[in-house]
Amino acid sequence: LITSGFTVRNFGKRRPDLVLARQVSMYICRRKLGLSYPELGRAFGGKDHSTVIHAIKKIKKILVSDKALQQMVTELELKTQ
């Protein structure tokens, strides 16, 4: 289980809602597990490490101004302790 009902296997290709869920998942996994970018890429279905880097940077940028996403990430991080 990666985030709230999503598993790596049921992520689609480029659906904006699923892309965001995958990016948030990568962000949280990086923070919680400390995996390298290549390790995270493999865990997320063979994504390239540059995709993981982009995802994490994007979520960090969005978190600065999006209170709803901040709340969601906080709740997910608390659930994974």
XYZ file of N, CA and C in Angstrom:
243
model
N 0.857 -1.184 0.000
C 0.000 0.000 0.000
C 0.891 1.231 0.000
N 0.627 2.117 -0.906
C 1.448 3.312 -1.021
C 0.716 4.514 -0.427
N -0.427 4.873 -0.952
C -1.229 5.936 -0.352
C -2.684 5.556 -0.417
N -3.392 5.841 0.598
C -4.843 5.724 0.690
C -5.507 4.917 -0.425
N -5.328 3.639 -0.444
C -6.041 2.789 -1.386
C -5.368 2.593 -2.729
N -4.267 3.250 -2.976
C -3.563 3.058 -4.236
C -2.392 2.127 -4.010
N -2.190 1.219 -4.928
C -0.976 0.417 -4.905
C -0.208 0.751 -6.170
N 1.050 0.373 -6.207
C 1.863 0.683 -7.382
C 1.224 0.092 -8.633
N 0.630 -1.072 -8.519
C 0.078 -1.745 -9.686
C -1.140 -1.064 -10.295
N -1.910 -0.320 -9.505
C -3.104 0.262 -10.100
C -2.918 1.714 -10.541
N -1.679 2.188 -10.595
C -1.432 3.504 -11.152
C -1.502 3.419 -12.667
N -2.153 4.382 -13.252
C -2.264 4.418 -14.707
C -1.166 5.260 -15.317
N -1.352 5.576 -16.565
C -0.386 6.390 -17.286
C -0.932 7.803 -17.442
N -0.284 8.744 -16.810
C -0.490 10.172 -16.998
C -1.875 10.713 -16.676
N -2.693 9.982 -15.953
C -3.934 10.575 -15.452
C -3.519 11.522 -14.343
N -3.891 12.790 -14.456
C -3.405 13.784 -13.488
C -3.631 13.408 -12.023
N -4.770 12.831 -11.709
C -5.023 12.458 -10.319
C -4.090 11.339 -9.865
N -3.819 10.399 -10.746
C -2.932 9.294 -10.397
C -1.468 9.714 -10.405
N -1.137 10.634 -11.306
C 0.238 11.151 -11.327
C 0.544 11.843 -10.004
N -0.378 12.674 -9.539
C -0.173 13.363 -8.263
C -0.068 12.361 -7.111
N -0.916 11.356 -7.107
C -0.861 10.334 -6.051
C 0.490 9.622 -6.062
N 0.988 9.303 -7.243
C 2.283 8.625 -7.360
C 3.404 9.556 -6.894
N 3.330 10.822 -7.253
C 4.366 11.771 -6.855
C 4.377 11.978 -5.341
N 3.202 12.086 -4.749
C 3.121 12.213 -3.294
C 3.681 10.948 -2.640
N 3.355 9.811 -3.200
C 3.862 8.541 -2.663
C 5.382 8.492 -2.717
N 5.947 8.927 -3.825
C 7.404 8.954 -3.957
C 8.009 9.896 -2.919
N 7.393 11.052 -2.746
C 7.867 12.038 -1.777
C 7.874 11.450 -0.364
N 6.765 10.831 0.006
C 6.657 10.256 1.354
C 7.628 9.087 1.528
N 7.725 8.233 0.542
C 8.655 7.099 0.629
C 10.097 7.579 0.763
N 10.443 8.603 0.045
C 11.806 9.144 0.140
C 12.066 9.658 1.561
N 11.103 10.394 2.117
C 11.261 10.953 3.468
C 11.282 9.865 4.535
N 10.386 8.892 4.405
C 10.253 7.866 5.445
C 11.302 6.771 5.336
N 11.612 6.354 4.121
C 12.486 5.197 3.929
C 13.915 5.564 3.571
N 14.110 6.786 3.067
C 15.448 7.216 2.700
C 16.049 6.452 1.535
N 15.185 5.885 0.704
C 15.678 5.129 -0.449
C 16.313 6.064 -1.471
N 17.246 5.541 -2.241
C 17.855 6.332 -3.313
C 16.826 6.541 -4.424
N 17.111 7.496 -5.289
C 16.202 7.751 -6.411
C 16.055 6.525 -7.315
N 17.142 5.838 -7.653
C 16.985 4.621 -8.469
C 16.164 3.532 -7.756
N 16.370 3.379 -6.449
C 15.594 2.379 -5.697
C 14.101 2.730 -5.717
N 13.792 4.002 -5.521
C 12.392 4.416 -5.586
C 11.814 4.198 -6.973
N 12.590 4.522 -7.992
C 12.124 4.316 -9.363
C 11.780 2.859 -9.625
N 12.623 1.963 -9.168
C 12.343 0.526 -9.340
C 11.092 0.125 -8.564
N 10.939 0.657 -7.352
C 9.773 0.323 -6.530
C 8.474 0.822 -7.152
N 8.564 1.867 -7.948
C 7.380 2.426 -8.598
C 7.294 1.997 -10.060
N 7.527 0.752 -10.283
C 7.296 0.180 -11.607
C 8.364 0.453 -12.634
N 9.592 0.666 -12.190
C 10.686 0.856 -13.136
C 10.819 2.271 -13.660
N 10.343 3.240 -12.898
C 10.498 4.640 -13.299
C 11.980 5.012 -13.250
N 12.376 5.910 -14.125
C 13.742 6.398 -14.149
C 14.000 7.268 -12.916
N 15.243 7.301 -12.463
C 15.567 8.107 -11.278
C 15.248 9.585 -11.491
N 15.374 10.066 -12.733
C 15.072 11.480 -13.003
C 13.585 11.777 -12.832
N 12.745 10.792 -13.071
C 11.302 10.947 -12.845
C 11.029 11.105 -11.352
N 11.738 10.340 -10.550
C 11.582 10.413 -9.096
C 12.063 11.772 -8.593
N 13.199 12.226 -9.075
C 13.721 13.538 -8.686
C 12.709 14.626 -9.029
N 12.171 14.577 -10.234
C 11.171 15.558 -10.665
C 9.944 15.523 -9.757
N 9.477 14.339 -9.447
C 8.284 14.188 -8.598
C 8.505 14.802 -7.224
N 9.633 14.528 -6.623
C 9.911 15.024 -5.279
C 10.064 16.545 -5.278
N 10.769 17.078 -6.273
C 10.903 18.533 -6.383
C 9.544 19.198 -6.583
N 8.712 18.581 -7.413
C 7.388 19.146 -7.695
C 6.529 19.187 -6.426
N 6.518 18.096 -5.676
C 5.713 18.054 -4.454
C 6.242 19.062 -3.441
N 7.556 19.170 -3.288
C 8.121 20.169 -2.370
C 7.663 21.571 -2.742
N 7.653 21.870 -4.032
C 7.238 23.194 -4.501
C 5.752 23.441 -4.233
N 4.925 22.458 -4.511
C 3.478 22.596 -4.296
C 3.159 22.742 -2.812
N 3.876 22.024 -1.964
C 3.610 22.056 -0.523
C 3.769 23.450 0.084
N 4.573 24.283 -0.539
C 4.788 25.639 -0.030
C 3.485 26.439 0.005
N 2.620 26.222 -0.979
C 1.421 27.060 -1.085
C 0.088 26.316 -1.007
N 0.099 25.006 -1.059
C -1.156 24.236 -1.101
C -1.444 23.611 0.267
N -2.307 24.268 1.022
C -2.627 23.816 2.385
C -3.307 22.448 2.385
N -4.158 22.194 1.397
C -4.854 20.904 1.334
C -3.858 19.764 1.132
N -2.899 19.970 0.257
C -1.886 18.939 0.028
C -0.999 18.785 1.263
N -0.668 19.901 1.918
C 0.102 19.820 3.163
C -0.619 18.939 4.180
N -1.911 19.155 4.326
C -2.710 18.379 5.275
C -2.710 16.895 4.910
N -2.907 16.611 3.626
C -2.945 15.226 3.170
C -1.602 14.524 3.423
N -0.515 15.197 3.080
C 0.811 14.602 3.274
C 1.074 14.364 4.758
N 0.718 15.332 5.583
C 0.893 15.183 7.033
C 0.121 13.982 7.557
N -1.126 13.859 7.135
C -1.962 12.731 7.587
C -1.373 11.400 7.122
N -0.930 11.339 5.887
C -0.351 10.102 5.366
C 0.936 9.742 6.106
N 1.753 10.757 6.380
C 2.995 10.494 7.104
C 2.705 9.983 8.528
N 1.695 10.536 9.148
C 1.337 10.067 10.484
C 0.829 8.629 10.454
N 0.087 8.269 9.425
C -0.442 6.909 9.297
C 0.664 5.886 9.033
N 1.796 6.346 8.527
C 2.876 5.411 8.178
C 3.927 5.285 9.260
N 3.676 5.851 10.426
C 4.660 5.751 11.514
C 4.600 4.402 12.186
